[in-house]
């Protein structure tokens, strides 16, 4: 008989192209990794920094995402997501890609008003970034089919292009990001890393249809549903 006092929650998982599911351990995110986005946020270029979303913030491709509570400014950030398949710490950039299981398109949904208030107050970003249903991710393409350092990254809302850039515009490359992150945390199989967004972030409304992609990867399609009712 289990010692758990209630059934443990299900493990969030992402579909893998060609079959199978990738179980999520943690979701790391990178801030300020495209110069044009740093400028549009009124920030100065800095070394990239990291924050997290809970693993159960994951949303499947195709799902309707409830407009979250306590915000009037939900925004989209299309990002390349690297999925790790091995544990490691203190990795070198030269070896970091050996730890990548695959890549997917994801959206770092952001309650921008809460994030901005946190920035101004010198407070944590968690409520602006790490909320329920804030991490839609499309199917993972295994790295056996190639690593990604260039290629178009784009997002459309209701058929209108909002973000359109190239992975080669990242300020810090994927292997460098993994190496840096591995000095802060022990990385594990099942970790996802959102690698930052290019310029063009903007507000979403209930009813909006999002379509986001990265050249060579499955296209992510989600809709924004009505506001979740407050408890
Ligand atoms: Mn982001």
PDB file of N, CA, C and O in Angstrom, residues 156-206:
ATOM      1  N   UNK A 156       2.500  34.022 -35.281  1.00  0.00           N
ATOM      2  CA  UNK A 156       1.351  34.754 -35.819  1.00  0.00           C
ATOM      3  C   UNK A 156       0.210  34.711 -34.817  1.00  0.00           C
ATOM      4  O   UNK A 156       0.006  33.703 -34.151  1.00  0.00           O
ATOM      5  N   UNK A 157      -0.507  35.828 -34.733  1.00  0.00           N
ATOM      6  CA  UNK A 157      -1.735  35.882 -33.932  1.00  0.00           C
ATOM      7  C   UNK A 157      -2.876  36.198 -34.887  1.00  0.00           C
ATOM      8  O   UNK A 157      -2.841  37.221 -35.579  1.00  0.00           O
ATOM      9  N   UNK A 158      -3.847  35.310 -34.976  1.00  0.00           N
ATOM     10  CA  UNK A 158      -4.983  35.447 -35.897  1.00  0.00           C
ATOM     11  C   UNK A 158      -4.496  35.682 -37.334  1.00  0.00           C
ATOM     12  O   UNK A 158      -5.066  36.486 -38.072  1.00  0.00           O
ATOM     13  N   UNK A 159      -3.425  35.001 -37.712  1.00  0.00           N
ATOM     14  CA  UNK A 159      -2.911  35.079 -39.074  1.00  0.00           C
ATOM     15  C   UNK A 159      -1.999  36.261 -39.353  1.00  0.00           C
ATOM     16  O   UNK A 159      -1.466  36.386 -40.458  1.00  0.00           O
ATOM     17  N   UNK A 160      -1.797  37.126 -38.352  1.00  0.00           N
ATOM     18  CA  UNK A 160      -0.938  38.306 -38.534  1.00  0.00           C
ATOM     19  C   UNK A 160       0.412  38.054 -37.861  1.00  0.00           C
ATOM     20  O   UNK A 160       0.468  37.671 -36.689  1.00  0.00           O
ATOM     21  N   UNK A 161       1.499  38.292 -38.628  1.00  0.00           N
ATOM     22  CA  UNK A 161       2.831  38.034 -38.083  1.00  0.00           C
ATOM     23  C   UNK A 161       3.184  39.057 -37.010  1.00  0.00           C
ATOM     24  O   UNK A 161       3.105  40.258 -37.232  1.00  0.00           O
ATOM     25  N   UNK A 162       3.553  38.550 -35.837  1.00  0.00           N
ATOM     26  CA  UNK A 162       3.943  39.426 -34.719  1.00  0.00           C
ATOM     27  C   UNK A 162       5.447  39.342 -34.443  1.00  0.00           C
ATOM     28  O   UNK A 162       6.068  40.328 -34.081  1.00  0.00           O
ATOM     29  N   UNK A 163       5.984  38.137 -34.526  1.00  0.00           N
ATOM     30  CA  UNK A 163       7.415  37.930 -34.270  1.00  0.00           C
ATOM     31  C   UNK A 163       8.010  37.182 -35.454  1.00  0.00           C
ATOM     32  O   UNK A 163       7.401  36.224 -35.946  1.00  0.00           O
ATOM     33  N   UNK A 164       9.173  37.617 -35.933  1.00  0.00           N
ATOM     34  CA  UNK A 164       9.786  37.003 -37.116  1.00  0.00           C
ATOM     35  C   UNK A 164      11.279  37.285 -37.068  1.00  0.00           C
ATOM     36  O   UNK A 164      11.711  38.413 -37.286  1.00  0.00           O
ATOM     37  N   UNK A 165      12.058  36.270 -36.723  1.00  0.00           N
ATOM     38  CA  UNK A 165      13.493  36.481 -36.562  1.00  0.00           C
ATOM     39  C   UNK A 165      14.216  35.191 -36.938  1.00  0.00           C
ATOM     40  O   UNK A 165      13.669  34.348 -37.659  1.00  0.00           O
ATOM     41  N   UNK A 166      15.442  35.059 -36.471  1.00  0.00           N
ATOM     42  CA  UNK A 166      16.238  33.875 -36.796  1.00  0.00           C
ATOM     43  C   UNK A 166      16.998  33.445 -35.542  1.00  0.00           C
ATOM     44  O   UNK A 166      17.462  34.293 -34.771  1.00  0.00           O
ATOM     45  N   UNK A 167      17.113  32.142 -35.361  1.00  0.00           N
ATOM     46  CA  UNK A 167      17.811  31.619 -34.173  1.00  0.00           C
ATOM     47  C   UNK A 167      19.253  32.119 -34.096  1.00  0.00           C
ATOM     48  O   UNK A 167      19.830  32.197 -33.009  1.00  0.00           O
ATOM     49  N   UNK A 168      19.837  32.461 -35.255  1.00  0.00           N
ATOM     50  CA  UNK A 168      21.225  32.920 -35.263  1.00  0.00           C
ATOM     51  C   UNK A 168      21.377  34.287 -34.592  1.00  0.00           C
ATOM     52  O   UNK A 168      22.504  34.725 -34.336  1.00  0.00           O
ATOM     53  N   UNK A 169      20.248  34.950 -34.277  1.00  0.00           N
ATOM     54  CA  UNK A 169      20.297  36.257 -33.613  1.00  0.00           C
ATOM     55  C   UNK A 169      20.396  36.140 -32.090  1.00  0.00           C
ATOM     56  O   UNK A 169      20.464  37.145 -31.385  1.00  0.00           O
ATOM     57  N   UNK A 170      20.407  34.928 -31.563  1.00  0.00           N
ATOM     58  CA  UNK A 170      20.571  34.758 -30.107  1.00  0.00           C
ATOM     59  C   UNK A 170      21.899  35.367 -29.657  1.00  0.00           C
ATOM     60  O   UNK A 170      22.922  35.206 -30.323  1.00  0.00           O
ATOM     61  N   UNK A 171      21.883  36.050 -28.522  1.00  0.00           N
ATOM     62  CA  UNK A 171      23.110  36.645 -27.996  1.00  0.00           C
ATOM     63  C   UNK A 171      24.011  35.576 -27.388  1.00  0.00           C
ATOM     64  O   UNK A 171      25.228  35.650 -27.504  1.00  0.00           O
ATOM     65  N   UNK A 172      23.411  34.600 -26.722  1.00  0.00           N
ATOM     66  CA  UNK A 172      24.169  33.492 -26.141  1.00  0.00           C
ATOM     67  C   UNK A 172      23.625  32.202 -26.745  1.00  0.00           C
ATOM     68  O   UNK A 172      22.414  31.971 -26.738  1.00  0.00           O
ATOM     69  N   UNK A 173      24.516  31.368 -27.264  1.00  0.00           N
ATOM     70  CA  UNK A 173      24.103  30.166 -27.997  1.00  0.00           C
ATOM     71  C   UNK A 173      23.548  29.105 -27.048  1.00  0.00           C
ATOM     72  O   UNK A 173      23.781  29.151 -25.829  1.00  0.00           O
ATOM     73  N   UNK A 174      22.850  28.132 -27.609  1.00  0.00           N
ATOM     74  CA  UNK A 174      22.284  27.046 -26.800  1.00  0.00           C
ATOM     75  C   UNK A 174      23.371  26.324 -25.990  1.00  0.00           C
ATOM     76  O   UNK A 174      23.207  26.143 -24.777  1.00  0.00           O
ATOM     77  N   UNK A 175      24.489  25.894 -26.580  1.00  0.00           N
ATOM     78  CA  UNK A 175      25.498  25.208 -25.741  1.00  0.00           C
ATOM     79  C   UNK A 175      26.062  26.099 -24.639  1.00  0.00           C
ATOM     80  O   UNK A 175      26.324  25.627 -23.523  1.00  0.00           O
ATOM     81  N   UNK A 176      26.230  27.388 -24.922  1.00  0.00           N
ATOM     82  CA  UNK A 176      26.712  28.296 -23.875  1.00  0.00           C
ATOM     83  C   UNK A 176      25.683  28.448 -22.751  1.00  0.00           C
ATOM     84  O   UNK A 176      26.040  28.513 -21.572  1.00  0.00           O
ATOM     85  N   UNK A 177      24.386  28.519 -23.131  1.00  0.00           N
ATOM     86  CA  UNK A 177      23.329  28.633 -22.118  1.00  0.00           C
ATOM     87  C   UNK A 177      23.308  27.395 -21.222  1.00  0.00           C
ATOM     88  O   UNK A 177      23.189  27.493 -20.000  1.00  0.00           O
ATOM     89  N   UNK A 178      23.392  26.200 -21.842  1.00  0.00           N
ATOM     90  CA  UNK A 178      23.364  24.956 -21.068  1.00  0.00           C
ATOM     91  C   UNK A 178      24.557  24.910 -20.114  1.00  0.00           C
ATOM     92  O   UNK A 178      24.423  24.556 -18.935  1.00  0.00           O
ATOM     93  N   UNK A 179      25.741  25.291 -20.621  1.00  0.00           N
ATOM     94  CA  UNK A 179      26.940  25.269 -19.777  1.00  0.00           C
ATOM     95  C   UNK A 179      26.765  26.210 -18.583  1.00  0.00           C
ATOM     96  O   UNK A 179      27.030  25.836 -17.430  1.00  0.00           O
ATOM     97  N   UNK A 180      26.288  27.429 -18.829  1.00  0.00           N
ATOM     98  CA  UNK A 180      26.089  28.400 -17.746  1.00  0.00           C
ATOM     99  C   UNK A 180      25.052  27.889 -16.741  1.00  0.00           C
ATOM    100  O   UNK A 180      25.264  27.933 -15.526  1.00  0.00           O
ATOM    101  N   UNK A 181      23.919  27.387 -17.258  1.00  0.00           N
ATOM    102  CA  UNK A 181      22.859  26.893 -16.373  1.00  0.00           C
ATOM    103  C   UNK A 181      23.365  25.744 -15.500  1.00  0.00           C
ATOM    104  O   UNK A 181      22.994  25.622 -14.325  1.00  0.00           O
ATOM    105  N   UNK A 182      24.262  24.917 -16.067  1.00  0.00           N
ATOM    106  CA  UNK A 182      24.751  23.736 -15.342  1.00  0.00           C
ATOM    107  C   UNK A 182      25.715  24.099 -14.219  1.00  0.00           C
ATOM    108  O   UNK A 182      26.081  23.230 -13.415  1.00  0.00           O
ATOM    109  N   UNK A 183      26.130  25.363 -14.152  1.00  0.00           N
ATOM    110  CA  UNK A 183      26.939  25.800 -13.003  1.00  0.00           C
ATOM    111  C   UNK A 183      26.053  26.284 -11.864  1.00  0.00           C
ATOM    112  O   UNK A 183      26.516  26.450 -10.736  1.00  0.00           O
ATOM    113  N   UNK A 184      24.777  26.529 -12.176  1.00  0.00           N
ATOM    114  CA  UNK A 184      23.826  26.995 -11.153  1.00  0.00           C
ATOM    115  C   UNK A 184      22.999  25.862 -10.576  1.00  0.00           C
ATOM    116  O   UNK A 184      22.601  25.897  -9.404  1.00  0.00           O
ATOM    117  N   UNK A 185      22.669  24.858 -11.419  1.00  0.00           N
ATOM    118  CA  UNK A 185      21.797  23.749 -11.037  1.00  0.00           C
ATOM    119  C   UNK A 185      22.379  22.464 -11.589  1.00  0.00           C
ATOM    120  O   UNK A 185      23.021  22.481 -12.645  1.00  0.00           O
ATOM    121  N   UNK A 186      22.097  21.352 -10.914  1.00  0.00           N
ATOM    122  CA  UNK A 186      22.396  20.061 -11.535  1.00  0.00           C
ATOM    123  C   UNK A 186      21.303  19.793 -12.551  1.00  0.00           C
ATOM    124  O   UNK A 186      20.119  19.681 -12.195  1.00  0.00           O
ATOM    125  N   UNK A 187      21.673  19.714 -13.806  1.00  0.00           N
ATOM    126  CA  UNK A 187      20.688  19.481 -14.858  1.00  0.00           C
ATOM    127  C   UNK A 187      20.321  18.002 -14.886  1.00  0.00           C
ATOM    128  O   UNK A 187      21.143  17.146 -14.562  1.00  0.00           O
ATOM    129  N   UNK A 188      19.093  17.730 -15.291  1.00  0.00           N
ATOM    130  CA  UNK A 188      18.594  16.355 -15.275  1.00  0.00           C
ATOM    131  C   UNK A 188      17.902  16.033 -16.583  1.00  0.00           C
ATOM    132  O   UNK A 188      17.378  16.932 -17.267  1.00  0.00           O
ATOM    133  N   UNK A 189      17.858  14.756 -16.926  1.00  0.00           N
ATOM    134  CA  UNK A 189      17.013  14.326 -18.040  1.00  0.00           C
ATOM    135  C   UNK A 189      15.588  14.771 -17.741  1.00  0.00           C
ATOM    136  O   UNK A 189      15.116  14.606 -16.613  1.00  0.00           O
ATOM    137  N   UNK A 190      14.927  15.355 -18.737  1.00  0.00           N
ATOM    138  CA  UNK A 190      13.573  15.855 -18.527  1.00  0.00           C
ATOM    139  C   UNK A 190      13.506  17.355 -18.323  1.00  0.00           C
ATOM    140  O   UNK A 190      12.421  17.923 -18.243  1.00  0.00           O
ATOM    141  N   UNK A 191      14.657  18.020 -18.252  1.00  0.00           N
ATOM    142  CA  UNK A 191      14.642  19.483 -18.148  1.00  0.00           C
ATOM    143  C   UNK A 191      14.362  20.108 -19.513  1.00  0.00           C
ATOM    144  O   UNK A 191      14.906  19.660 -20.534  1.00  0.00           O
ATOM    145  N   UNK A 192      13.527  21.144 -19.523  1.00  0.00           N
ATOM    146  CA  UNK A 192      13.311  21.970 -20.717  1.00  0.00           C
ATOM    147  C   UNK A 192      13.972  23.315 -20.470  1.00  0.00           C
ATOM    148  O   UNK A 192      13.920  23.841 -19.352  1.00  0.00           O
ATOM    149  N   UNK A 193      14.575  23.875 -21.517  1.00  0.00           N
ATOM    150  CA  UNK A 193      15.148  25.220 -21.425  1.00  0.00           C
ATOM    151  C   UNK A 193      14.543  26.080 -22.521  1.00  0.00           C
ATOM    152  O   UNK A 193      14.762  25.833 -23.717  1.00  0.00           O
ATOM    153  N   UNK A 194      13.738  27.084 -22.126  1.00  0.00           N
ATOM    154  CA  UNK A 194      13.243  28.107 -23.056  1.00  0.00           C
ATOM    155  C   UNK A 194      14.389  29.099 -23.269  1.00  0.00           C
ATOM    156  O   UNK A 194      14.906  29.653 -22.294  1.00  0.00           O
ATOM    157  N   UNK A 195      14.777  29.331 -24.530  1.00  0.00           N
ATOM    158  CA  UNK A 195      16.056  30.007 -24.792  1.00  0.00           C
ATOM    159  C   UNK A 195      15.927  31.483 -25.146  1.00  0.00           C
ATOM    160  O   UNK A 195      16.886  32.070 -25.649  1.00  0.00           O
ATOM    161  N   UNK A 196      14.774  32.100 -24.842  1.00  0.00           N
ATOM    162  CA  UNK A 196      14.633  33.532 -25.062  1.00  0.00           C
ATOM    163  C   UNK A 196      13.854  33.840 -26.321  1.00  0.00           C
ATOM    164  O   UNK A 196      13.719  32.995 -27.214  1.00  0.00           O
ATOM    165  N   UNK A 197      13.324  35.072 -26.377  1.00  0.00           N
ATOM    166  CA  UNK A 197      12.432  35.459 -27.476  1.00  0.00           C
ATOM    167  C   UNK A 197      12.973  36.659 -28.238  1.00  0.00           C
ATOM    168  O   UNK A 197      13.613  37.542 -27.650  1.00  0.00           O
ATOM    169  N   UNK A 198      12.725  36.702 -29.565  1.00  0.00           N
ATOM    170  CA  UNK A 198      13.079  37.893 -30.336  1.00  0.00           C
ATOM    171  C   UNK A 198      12.027  38.994 -30.163  1.00  0.00           C
ATOM    172  O   UNK A 198      11.033  38.817 -29.461  1.00  0.00           O
ATOM    173  N   UNK A 199      12.245  40.118 -30.815  1.00  0.00           N
ATOM    174  CA  UNK A 199      11.333  41.269 -30.705  1.00  0.00           C
ATOM    175  C   UNK A 199       9.952  40.929 -31.241  1.00  0.00           C
ATOM    176  O   UNK A 199       9.766  39.943 -31.960  1.00  0.00           O
ATOM    177  N   UNK A 200       8.985  41.784 -30.896  1.00  0.00           N
ATOM    178  CA  UNK A 200       7.629  41.659 -31.425  1.00  0.00           C
ATOM    179  C   UNK A 200       6.641  41.098 -30.429  1.00  0.00           C
ATOM    180  O   UNK A 200       5.509  40.779 -30.793  1.00  0.00           O
ATOM    181  N   UNK A 201       7.051  40.980 -29.154  1.00  0.00           N
ATOM    182  CA  UNK A 201       6.114  40.476 -28.150  1.00  0.00           C
ATOM    183  C   UNK A 201       4.927  41.432 -28.059  1.00  0.00           C
ATOM    184  O   UNK A 201       5.054  42.630 -28.327  1.00  0.00           O
ATOM    185  N   UNK A 202       3.760  40.882 -27.709  1.00  0.00           N
ATOM    186  CA  UNK A 202       2.584  41.745 -27.640  1.00  0.00           C
ATOM    187  C   UNK A 202       1.445  41.060 -26.912  1.00  0.00           C
ATOM    188  O   UNK A 202       1.541  39.889 -26.512  1.00  0.00           O
ATOM    189  N   UNK A 203       0.352  41.813 -26.755  1.00  0.00           N
ATOM    190  CA  UNK A 203      -0.763  41.369 -25.923  1.00  0.00           C
ATOM    191  C   UNK A 203      -1.661  40.385 -26.660  1.00  0.00           C
ATOM    192  O   UNK A 203      -1.812  40.438 -27.880  1.00  0.00           O
ATOM    193  N   UNK A 204      -2.281  39.514 -25.876  1.00  0.00           N
ATOM    194  CA  UNK A 204      -3.243  38.522 -26.368  1.00  0.00           C
ATOM    195  C   UNK A 204      -4.604  38.784 -25.729  1.00  0.00           C
ATOM    196  O   UNK A 204      -4.680  39.298 -24.611  1.00  0.00           O
ATOM    197  N   UNK A 205      -5.659  38.386 -26.456  1.00  0.00           N
ATOM    198  CA  UNK A 205      -7.030  38.542 -25.964  1.00  0.00           C
ATOM    199  C   UNK A 205      -7.733  37.190 -26.009  1.00  0.00           C
ATOM    200  O   UNK A 205      -7.371  36.332 -26.825  1.00  0.00           O
ATOM    201  N   UNK A 206      -8.756  37.017 -25.183  1.00  0.00           N
ATOM    202  CA  UNK A 206      -9.552  35.791 -25.293  1.00  0.00           C
ATOM    203  C   UNK A 206     -10.057  35.636 -26.733  1.00  0.00           C
ATOM    204  O   UNK A 206     -10.493  36.613 -27.351  1.00  0.00           O
TER     205      UNK A 206
END
